PDB file of C-alpha atoms and ligand atoms in Angstrom:
ATOM      1  CA  MET A1212      23.861  -2.906 -18.588  1.00 95.00           C
ATOM      2  CA  GLN A1213      21.656  -2.923 -21.520  1.00 98.00           C
ATOM      3  CA  PHE A1214      21.950  -0.044 -23.999  1.00 98.00           C
ATOM      4  CA  ILE A1215      19.223   0.487 -26.429  1.00 98.00           C
ATOM      5  CA  LYS A1216      19.357   3.092 -29.204  1.00 98.00           C
ATOM      6  CA  THR A1217      16.265   4.039 -30.777  1.00 98.00           C
ATOM      7  CA  GLU A1218      15.511   5.983 -34.071  1.00 97.00           C
ATOM      8  CA  THR A1219      12.989   8.416 -32.534  1.00 98.00           C
ATOM      9  CA  TYR A1220      11.888   9.914 -29.234  1.00 98.00           C
ATOM     10  CA  GLU A1221       8.477   8.076 -29.800  1.00 98.00           C
ATOM     11  CA  GLU A1222      10.084   4.823 -29.984  1.00 98.00           C
ATOM     12  CA  LEU A1223      12.148   5.640 -26.937  1.00 98.00           C
ATOM     13  CA  SER A1224       9.034   6.576 -25.048  1.00 98.00           C
ATOM     14  CA  ARG A1225       7.244   3.485 -26.216  1.00 98.00           C
ATOM     15  CA  LYS A1226      10.054   1.142 -24.997  1.00 98.00           C
ATOM     16  CA  ALA A1227      10.505   2.910 -21.701  1.00 98.00           C
ATOM     17  CA  ALA A1228       6.695   2.729 -21.048  1.00 98.00           C
ATOM     18  CA  GLY A1229       6.770  -0.882 -21.977  1.00 98.00           C
ATOM     19  CA  ILE A1230       9.364  -1.656 -19.379  1.00 98.00           C
ATOM     20  CA  ILE A1231       7.476   0.283 -16.691  1.00 98.00           C
ATOM     21  CA  ALA A1232       4.313  -1.401 -17.752  1.00 98.00           C
ATOM     22  CA  SER A1233       5.810  -4.793 -17.272  1.00 98.00           C
ATOM     23  CA  GLN A1234       6.917  -3.790 -13.778  1.00 98.00           C
ATOM     24  CA  VAL A1235       3.415  -2.697 -13.031  1.00 98.00           C
ATOM     25  CA  ILE A1236       1.872  -5.874 -14.388  1.00 98.00           C
ATOM     26  CA  LEU A1237       4.344  -8.211 -12.752  1.00 98.00           C
ATOM     27  CA  LYS A1238       4.074  -6.486  -9.476  1.00 98.00           C
ATOM     28  CA  PRO A1239       0.932  -4.361  -8.996  1.00 98.00           C
ATOM     29  CA  ASP A1240       1.839  -2.980  -5.738  1.00 98.00           C
ATOM     30  CA  CYS A1241       5.260  -1.952  -6.919  1.00 98.00           C
ATOM     31  CA  VAL A1242       7.120   1.186  -5.961  1.00 98.00           C
ATOM     32  CA  LEU A1243       8.186   3.247  -9.014  1.00 99.00           C
ATOM     33  CA  GLY A1244      10.932   5.857  -8.638  1.00 98.00           C
ATOM     34  CA  LEU A1245      10.018   8.707 -11.077  1.00 98.00           C
ATOM     35  CA  ALA A1246      11.818  11.712 -12.720  1.00 98.00           C
ATOM     36  CA  THR A1247      10.743  14.981 -14.234  1.00 98.00           C
ATOM     37  CA  GLY A1248      12.332  16.919 -17.137  1.00 96.00           C
ATOM     38  CA  SER A1249      11.534  16.598 -20.745  1.00 96.00           C
ATOM     39  CA  SER A1250      12.961  13.059 -21.428  1.00 97.00           C
ATOM     40  CA  PRO A1251      10.246  11.154 -19.633  1.00 98.00           C
ATOM     41  CA  VAL A1252       7.219  13.023 -20.851  1.00 98.00           C
ATOM     42  CA  GLY A1253       6.571  10.655 -23.670  1.00 98.00           C
ATOM     43  CA  THR A1254       6.872   7.826 -21.631  1.00 98.00           C
ATOM     44  CA  TYR A1255       4.344   9.135 -19.224  1.00 98.00           C
ATOM     45  CA  LYS A1256       1.934   9.862 -22.189  1.00 98.00           C
ATOM     46  CA  ASN A1257       2.235   6.109 -23.168  1.00 98.00           C
ATOM     47  CA  LEU A1258       1.599   5.083 -19.598  1.00 98.00           C
ATOM     48  CA  ILE A1259      -1.569   7.263 -19.542  1.00 98.00           C
ATOM     49  CA  ALA A1260      -2.811   5.811 -22.665  1.00 98.00           C
ATOM     50  CA  ALA A1261      -2.210   2.195 -21.464  1.00 98.00           C
ATOM     51  CA  CYS A1262      -4.059   3.075 -18.246  1.00 98.00           C
ATOM     52  CA  LYS A1263      -6.949   4.640 -20.149  1.00 98.00           C
ATOM     53  CA  ASN A1264      -7.517   1.673 -22.363  1.00 98.00           C
ATOM     54  CA  GLY A1265      -7.567  -0.668 -19.428  1.00 97.00           C
ATOM     55  CA  ASP A1266      -4.110  -2.261 -20.062  1.00 97.00           C
ATOM     56  CA  LEU A1267      -2.512  -0.839 -16.899  1.00 98.00           C
ATOM     57  CA  ASP A1268      -3.743  -0.442 -13.335  1.00 98.00           C
ATOM     58  CA  PHE A1269      -1.900   1.918 -10.896  1.00 98.00           C
ATOM     59  CA  SER A1270      -4.385   1.659  -8.037  1.00 98.00           C
ATOM     60  CA  SER A1271      -1.873  -0.213  -5.912  1.00 98.00           C
ATOM     61  CA  VAL A1272       1.243   1.413  -7.130  1.00 98.00           C
ATOM     62  CA  THR A1273       3.299   3.895  -5.038  1.00 98.00           C
ATOM     63  CA  THR A1274       5.652   6.482  -6.627  1.00 98.00           C
ATOM     64  CA  VAL A1275       8.665   8.442  -5.077  1.00 98.00           C
ATOM     65  CA  ASN A1276      10.103  11.130  -7.040  1.00 98.00           C
ATOM     66  CA  LEU A1277      13.636  12.023  -7.409  1.00 98.00           C
ATOM     67  CA  ASP A1278      13.675  15.740  -6.541  1.00 98.00           C
ATOM     68  CA  GLU A1279      11.975  18.987  -6.008  1.00 98.00           C
ATOM     69  CA  TYR A1280      13.054  22.755  -6.108  1.00 98.00           C
ATOM     70  CA  VAL A1281      13.540  24.304  -2.740  1.00 98.00           C
ATOM     71  CA  GLY A1282      11.068  27.024  -1.991  1.00 97.00           C
ATOM     72  CA  LEU A1283       8.380  25.832  -4.569  1.00 96.00           C
ATOM     73  CA  ASP A1284       5.217  24.245  -3.358  1.00 96.00           C
ATOM     74  CA  GLY A1285       2.919  21.887  -5.239  1.00 96.00           C
ATOM     75  CA  THR A1286       0.577  24.663  -6.392  1.00 96.00           C
ATOM     76  CA  ASN A1287       3.548  26.504  -8.248  1.00 96.00           C
ATOM     77  CA  ASP A1288       3.430  25.447 -11.914  1.00 95.00           C
ATOM     78  CA  GLN A1289       7.305  25.158 -11.932  1.00 95.00           C
ATOM     79  CA  SER A1290       7.410  22.584  -9.029  1.00 97.00           C
ATOM     80  CA  TYR A1291       8.018  19.173  -9.764  1.00 98.00           C
ATOM     81  CA  ARG A1292       5.023  18.013  -7.857  1.00 98.00           C
ATOM     82  CA  TYR A1293       2.964  20.191 -10.279  1.00 98.00           C
ATOM     83  CA  PHE A1294       4.757  18.574 -13.134  1.00 98.00           C
ATOM     84  CA  MET A1295       4.068  15.074 -11.966  1.00 98.00           C
ATOM     85  CA  GLU A1296       0.313  15.947 -11.541  1.00 98.00           C
ATOM     86  CA  GLU A1297       0.060  17.496 -14.989  1.00 98.00           C
ATOM     87  CA  ASN A1298       2.136  14.970 -16.847  1.00 98.00           C
ATOM     88  CA  LEU A1299       1.148  11.677 -15.272  1.00 98.00           C
ATOM     89  CA  PHE A1300      -0.786  11.368 -11.951  1.00 98.00           C
ATOM     90  CA  LYS A1301      -3.969  12.944 -13.172  1.00 98.00           C
ATOM     91  CA  GLY A1302      -4.011  10.845 -16.137  1.00 98.00           C
ATOM     92  CA  ILE A1303      -3.844   7.447 -14.341  1.00 98.00           C
ATOM     93  CA  ASN A1304      -5.770   5.717 -11.459  1.00 98.00           C
ATOM     94  CA  ILE A1305      -2.982   6.204  -8.964  1.00 98.00           C
ATOM     95  CA  LYS A1306      -4.036   7.137  -5.414  1.00 98.00           C
ATOM     96  CA  SER A1307      -2.823  10.680  -4.671  1.00 98.00           C
ATOM     97  CA  GLU A1308      -1.648   9.440  -1.089  1.00 98.00           C
ATOM     98  CA  ASN A1309       0.421   6.996  -2.629  1.00 98.00           C
ATOM     99  CA  THR A1310       2.493   9.634  -4.586  1.00 98.00           C
ATOM    100  CA  PHE A1311       5.593  11.132  -2.876  1.00 98.00           C
ATOM    101  CA  VAL A1312       7.787  14.066  -4.007  1.00 98.00           C
ATOM    102  CA  PRO A1313      10.287  15.662  -1.738  1.00 98.00           C
ATOM    103  CA  ASN A1314       8.895  18.734   0.077  1.00 98.00           C
ATOM    104  CA  GLY A1315      10.986  21.488  -1.052  1.00 97.00           C
ATOM    105  CA  CYS A1316       9.278  23.976   1.337  1.00 98.00           C
ATOM    106  CA  ALA A1317       9.931  21.798   4.472  1.00 97.00           C
ATOM    107  CA  GLY A1318      11.333  24.033   7.240  1.00 95.00           C
ATOM    108  CA  ASP A1319      14.135  21.565   8.019  1.00 97.00           C
ATOM    109  CA  LEU A1320      15.389  20.108   4.780  1.00 97.00           C
ATOM    110  CA  GLU A1321      17.824  17.743   6.507  1.00 97.00           C
ATOM    111  CA  LYS A1322      14.844  16.277   8.398  1.00 98.00           C
ATOM    112  CA  GLU A1323      12.873  16.124   5.166  1.00 98.00           C
ATOM    113  CA  GLY A1324      15.625  14.168   3.533  1.00 98.00           C
ATOM    114  CA  GLU A1325      15.749  11.768   6.469  1.00 98.00           C
ATOM    115  CA  ALA A1326      12.137  11.251   6.403  1.00 98.00           C
ATOM    116  CA  TYR A1327      12.031  10.763   2.750  1.00 98.00           C
ATOM    117  CA  ASP A1328      14.703   8.000   2.907  1.00 98.00           C
ATOM    118  CA  ALA A1329      12.905   6.410   5.793  1.00 98.00           C
ATOM    119  CA  ARG A1330       9.716   6.284   3.778  1.00 98.00           C
ATOM    120  CA  ILE A1331      11.380   4.661   0.799  1.00 98.00           C
ATOM    121  CA  LYS A1332      12.922   2.056   3.186  1.00 98.00           C
ATOM    122  CA  ALA A1333       9.532   1.483   4.842  1.00 98.00           C
ATOM    123  CA  LEU A1334       8.110   0.894   1.413  1.00 98.00           C
ATOM    124  CA  GLY A1335      10.450  -1.835   0.932  1.00 98.00           C
ATOM    125  CA  GLY A1336      12.774   0.113  -1.499  1.00 98.00           C
ATOM    126  CA  ILE A1337      12.395   1.128  -5.104  1.00 98.00           C
ATOM    127  CA  ASP A1338      11.418  -1.679  -7.584  1.00 98.00           C
ATOM    128  CA  LEU A1339      12.133   0.364 -10.675  1.00 98.00           C
ATOM    129  CA  GLN A1340      13.778   3.884 -10.827  1.00 99.00           C
ATOM    130  CA  LEU A1341      13.272   5.898 -13.835  1.00 99.00           C
ATOM    131  CA  LEU A1342      16.119   8.509 -14.493  1.00 98.00           C
ATOM    132  CA  GLY A1343      17.120  11.239 -16.992  1.00 98.00           C
ATOM    133  CA  ILE A1344      20.653  12.539 -17.125  1.00 98.00           C
ATOM    134  CA  GLY A1345      21.837  16.050 -17.066  1.00 96.00           C
ATOM    135  CA  ILE A1346      24.477  17.372 -19.498  1.00 95.00           C
ATOM    136  CA  ASP A1347      26.864  17.551 -16.590  1.00 95.00           C
ATOM    137  CA  GLY A1348      26.106  13.903 -15.780  1.00 97.00           C
ATOM    138  CA  HIS A1349      23.716  14.595 -12.794  1.00 97.00           C
ATOM    139  CA  ILE A1350      20.981  12.033 -11.780  1.00 98.00           C
ATOM    140  CA  GLY A1351      18.206  13.314  -9.696  1.00 98.00           C
ATOM    141  CA  PHE A1352      20.057  16.511  -8.763  1.00 97.00           C
ATOM    142  CA  ASN A1353      23.125  14.924  -7.637  1.00 97.00           C
ATOM    143  CA  GLU A1354      25.545  17.341  -9.267  1.00 96.00           C
ATOM    144  CA  PRO A1355      29.306  16.810 -10.075  1.00 96.00           C
ATOM    145  CA  ASP A1356      31.213  16.720  -6.743  1.00 96.00           C
ATOM    146  CA  SER A1357      34.305  15.263  -5.160  1.00 97.00           C
ATOM    147  CA  PHE A1358      32.251  12.539  -3.533  1.00 97.00           C
ATOM    148  CA  PHE A1359      28.887  10.681  -4.070  1.00 97.00           C
ATOM    149  CA  THR A1360      26.243  11.810  -1.470  1.00 96.00           C
ATOM    150  CA  ALA A1361      24.218   8.927  -0.138  1.00 97.00           C
ATOM    151  CA  PRO A1362      21.076  10.287   1.546  1.00 97.00           C
ATOM    152  CA  THR A1363      18.383  12.592   0.281  1.00 98.00           C
ATOM    153  CA  HIS A1364      19.902  16.104   0.605  1.00 98.00           C
ATOM    154  CA  GLN A1365      19.879  19.636  -0.297  1.00 97.00           C
ATOM    155  CA  VAL A1366      21.992  20.779  -3.208  1.00 96.00           C
ATOM    156  CA  VAL A1367      23.126  23.994  -4.953  1.00 96.00           C
ATOM    157  CA  LEU A1368      22.343  23.596  -8.614  1.00 95.00           C
ATOM    158  CA  ASP A1369      25.191  23.793 -11.085  1.00 92.00           C
ATOM    159  CA  GLU A1370      25.315  26.689 -13.498  1.00 93.00           C
ATOM    160  CA  SER A1371      24.802  24.232 -16.383  1.00 91.00           C
ATOM    161  CA  THR A1372      21.771  22.842 -14.775  1.00 92.00           C
ATOM    162  CA  ILE A1373      20.236  26.237 -14.116  1.00 95.00           C
ATOM    163  CA  LYS A1374      20.809  27.203 -17.704  1.00 93.00           C
ATOM    164  CA  ALA A1375      19.358  23.996 -19.063  1.00 91.00           C
ATOM    165  CA  ASN A1376      16.265  24.184 -16.912  1.00 92.00           C
ATOM    166  CA  SER A1377      15.735  27.841 -17.757  1.00 93.00           C
ATOM    167  CA  ARG A1378      13.925  26.760 -20.795  1.00 91.00           C
ATOM    168  CA  PHE A1379      10.935  25.860 -18.468  1.00 90.00           C
ATOM    169  CA  PHE A1380      11.028  29.300 -16.846  1.00 93.00           C
ATOM    170  CA  ALA A1381      10.472  32.938 -18.101  1.00 92.00           C
ATOM    171  CA  SER A1382      14.086  33.888 -17.449  1.00 93.00           C
ATOM    172  CA  GLU A1383      17.239  32.132 -16.186  1.00 94.00           C
ATOM    173  CA  ASP A1384      16.898  34.426 -12.867  1.00 94.00           C
ATOM    174  CA  GLU A1385      13.748  32.747 -11.940  1.00 93.00           C
ATOM    175  CA  VAL A1386      15.149  29.166 -11.959  1.00 94.00           C
ATOM    176  CA  PRO A1387      15.446  28.219  -8.070  1.00 96.00           C
ATOM    177  CA  LYS A1388      19.171  27.785  -7.292  1.00 96.00           C
ATOM    178  CA  LYS A1389      18.705  25.023  -4.770  1.00 97.00           C
ATOM    179  CA  ALA A1390      16.852  21.703  -4.711  1.00 98.00           C
ATOM    180  CA  ILE A1391      16.306  18.685  -2.514  1.00 98.00           C
ATOM    181  CA  THR A1392      17.223  15.336  -4.203  1.00 98.00           C
ATOM    182  CA  MET A1393      17.238  11.749  -3.677  1.00 98.00           C
ATOM    183  CA  GLY A1394      20.866  10.674  -2.896  1.00 98.00           C
ATOM    184  CA  MET A1395      22.809   7.785  -4.427  1.00 98.00           C
ATOM    185  CA  LEU A1396      21.886   5.269  -1.884  1.00 97.00           C
ATOM    186  CA  SER A1397      18.134   5.101  -2.691  1.00 97.00           C
ATOM    187  CA  ILE A1398      18.902   5.258  -6.362  1.00 98.00           C
ATOM    188  CA  MET A1399      21.578   2.573  -6.309  1.00 98.00           C
ATOM    189  CA  GLN A1400      19.375   0.383  -3.986  1.00 98.00           C
ATOM    190  CA  ALA A1401      16.611   0.422  -6.699  1.00 98.00           C
ATOM    191  CA  LYS A1402      16.176  -3.141  -7.943  1.00 98.00           C
ATOM    192  CA  LYS A1403      16.086  -1.951 -11.601  1.00 98.00           C
ATOM    193  CA  ILE A1404      17.210   1.280 -13.207  1.00 98.00           C
ATOM    194  CA  LEU A1405      15.778   2.647 -16.377  1.00 99.00           C
ATOM    195  CA  LEU A1406      17.537   5.885 -17.728  1.00 99.00           C
ATOM    196  CA  VAL A1407      16.053   7.639 -20.792  1.00 98.00           C
ATOM    197  CA  ALA A1408      18.053  10.228 -22.575  1.00 98.00           C
ATOM    198  CA  ASN A1409      16.955  12.276 -25.672  1.00 97.00           C
ATOM    199  CA  GLY A1410      18.821  14.356 -28.074  1.00 96.00           C
ATOM    200  CA  ALA A1411      22.346  14.607 -29.640  1.00 97.00           C
ATOM    201  CA  ALA A1412      23.355  16.830 -26.794  1.00 96.00           C
ATOM    202  CA  LYS A1413      23.309  13.750 -24.396  1.00 97.00           C
ATOM    203  CA  LYS A1414      25.592  11.599 -26.408  1.00 97.00           C
ATOM    204  CA  ASP A1415      28.944  12.808 -24.935  1.00 98.00           C
ATOM    205  CA  ILE A1416      27.806  12.555 -21.338  1.00 98.00           C
ATOM    206  CA  LEU A1417      26.316   9.105 -21.924  1.00 98.00           C
ATOM    207  CA  GLU A1418      29.646   8.049 -23.290  1.00 98.00           C
ATOM    208  CA  LYS A1419      31.469   9.348 -20.276  1.00 98.00           C
ATOM    209  CA  ALA A1420      28.906   8.122 -17.686  1.00 98.00           C
ATOM    210  CA  PHE A1421      28.729   4.499 -19.020  1.00 98.00           C
ATOM    211  CA  PHE A1422      32.178   4.032 -20.784  1.00 97.00           C
ATOM    212  CA  GLY A1423      34.450   6.219 -18.792  1.00 98.00           C
ATOM    213  CA  PRO A1424      35.948   5.991 -15.248  1.00 98.00           C
ATOM    214  CA  ILE A1425      33.389   5.899 -12.256  1.00 98.00           C
ATOM    215  CA  THR A1426      33.820   9.320 -10.623  1.00 98.00           C
ATOM    216  CA  PRO A1427      31.638  11.656  -8.646  1.00 98.00           C
ATOM    217  CA  GLU A1428      32.690  14.226 -11.188  1.00 98.00           C
ATOM    218  CA  VAL A1429      30.294  12.283 -13.485  1.00 98.00           C
ATOM    219  CA  PRO A1430      27.562  11.225 -10.991  1.00 98.00           C
ATOM    220  CA  ALA A1431      25.706   8.979 -13.436  1.00 98.00           C
ATOM    221  CA  SER A1432      28.883   6.778 -13.755  1.00 98.00           C
ATOM    222  CA  ILE A1433      28.011   5.261 -10.438  1.00 98.00           C
ATOM    223  CA  LEU A1434      25.327   3.417 -12.260  1.00 98.00           C
ATOM    224  CA  GLN A1435      28.040   1.220 -13.920  1.00 98.00           C
ATOM    225  CA  LEU A1436      28.214  -0.474 -10.479  1.00 98.00           C
ATOM    226  CA  HIS A1437      24.452  -1.356 -10.549  1.00 98.00           C
ATOM    227  CA  PRO A1438      23.558  -4.681 -11.561  1.00 98.00           C
ATOM    228  CA  ASP A1439      20.270  -3.986 -13.611  1.00 98.00           C
ATOM    229  CA  VAL A1440      20.407  -0.830 -15.647  1.00 98.00           C
ATOM    230  CA  THR A1441      18.755  -0.175 -18.929  1.00 98.00           C
ATOM    231  CA  VAL A1442      19.576   2.902 -20.872  1.00 98.00           C
ATOM    232  CA  ILE A1443      17.464   4.088 -23.760  1.00 98.00           C
ATOM    233  CA  PHE A1444      18.759   6.829 -25.926  1.00 98.00           C
ATOM    234  CA  SER A1445      17.512   8.566 -29.058  1.00 98.00           C
ATOM    235  CA  GLU A1446      19.724  10.916 -30.774  1.00 95.00           C
ATOM    236  CA  ASN A1447      16.865  12.583 -32.691  1.00 85.00           C
TER     237      ASN A1447
HETATM  238  C1  F6R B1577      14.355  15.268 -12.983  1.00 65.43           C
HETATM  239  C2  F6R B1577      15.884  15.068 -12.653  1.00 65.43           C
HETATM  240  C3  F6R B1577      16.861  15.421 -13.576  1.00 65.43           C
HETATM  241  C4  F6R B1577      16.672  15.415 -15.067  1.00 65.43           C
HETATM  242  C5  F6R B1577      17.698  15.653 -15.985  1.00 65.43           C
HETATM  243  C6  F6R B1577      17.457  15.602 -17.503  1.00 65.43           C
HETATM  244  O1  F6R B1577      13.603  14.984 -11.933  1.00 65.43           O
HETATM  245  O2  F6R B1577      16.085  14.442 -11.701  1.00 65.43           O
HETATM  246  O3  F6R B1577      18.016  14.618 -13.208  1.00 65.43           O
HETATM  247  O4  F6R B1577      16.277  13.887 -15.346  1.00 65.43           O
HETATM  248  O5  F6R B1577      17.951  16.971 -15.528  1.00 65.43           O
HETATM  249  O6  F6R B1577      16.419  16.455 -17.763  1.00 65.43           O
HETATM  250  P1  F6R B1577      15.707  16.321 -19.219  1.00 65.43           P
HETATM  251  O7  F6R B1577      15.104  15.050 -19.399  1.00 65.43           O
HETATM  252  O8  F6R B1577      14.904  17.538 -19.297  1.00 65.43           O
HETATM  253  O9  F6R B1577      16.968  16.615 -20.183  1.00 65.43           O
END
């Protein structure tokens, strides 16, 4: 594992974008696993800038996102599909048919999970997975549990996650209580993992996840078993 500490969020974002840019340059038809949340926003801004100035070409890239709230469709401005359109996709030359986000409105979420994993497999797996980390140690929406869940599946969000994510909603009551998330198998099978974490509030959980015991109580700790993980952390 490579652990990079940066002085500022801007530096974190530039470095993370640089790693993703290298991936796209080295393999123009790569599969990028993407995350939402506040940590990757600066990274996405840098990728948009690089695409606009002609340094990056996303026309052959495919993306698969980690998760989506159950019950929110892509037109809802709190959905993760909407977030991705606004914060990345509309700023780069990616083909919309090459962008995948789990469908939180699918009638049968178990089938949706199976289809999502099958799609990732058919794409040849994920070349680079971008992750954030929750203060409870979740990656995607794999919340602390007594076991690691392999496939893409439905989850009930933890109180701490609902509280943390309420900053994006008018009130805590409006935060959906359930989500569909990529499971640990697709994440761990990604060839390369890049985790970005911003703010002093993430310091303790990073310590636990990467320097503590590997346990489903701290879902991100499973990343200690992955052969190619880069963590970029800015405390400020
Ligand atoms: C988002 C996701 C979550 C976030 C995590 C951190 O797609 O999968 O695991 O990465 O909740 O969110 P921020 O970056 O907002 O602290």
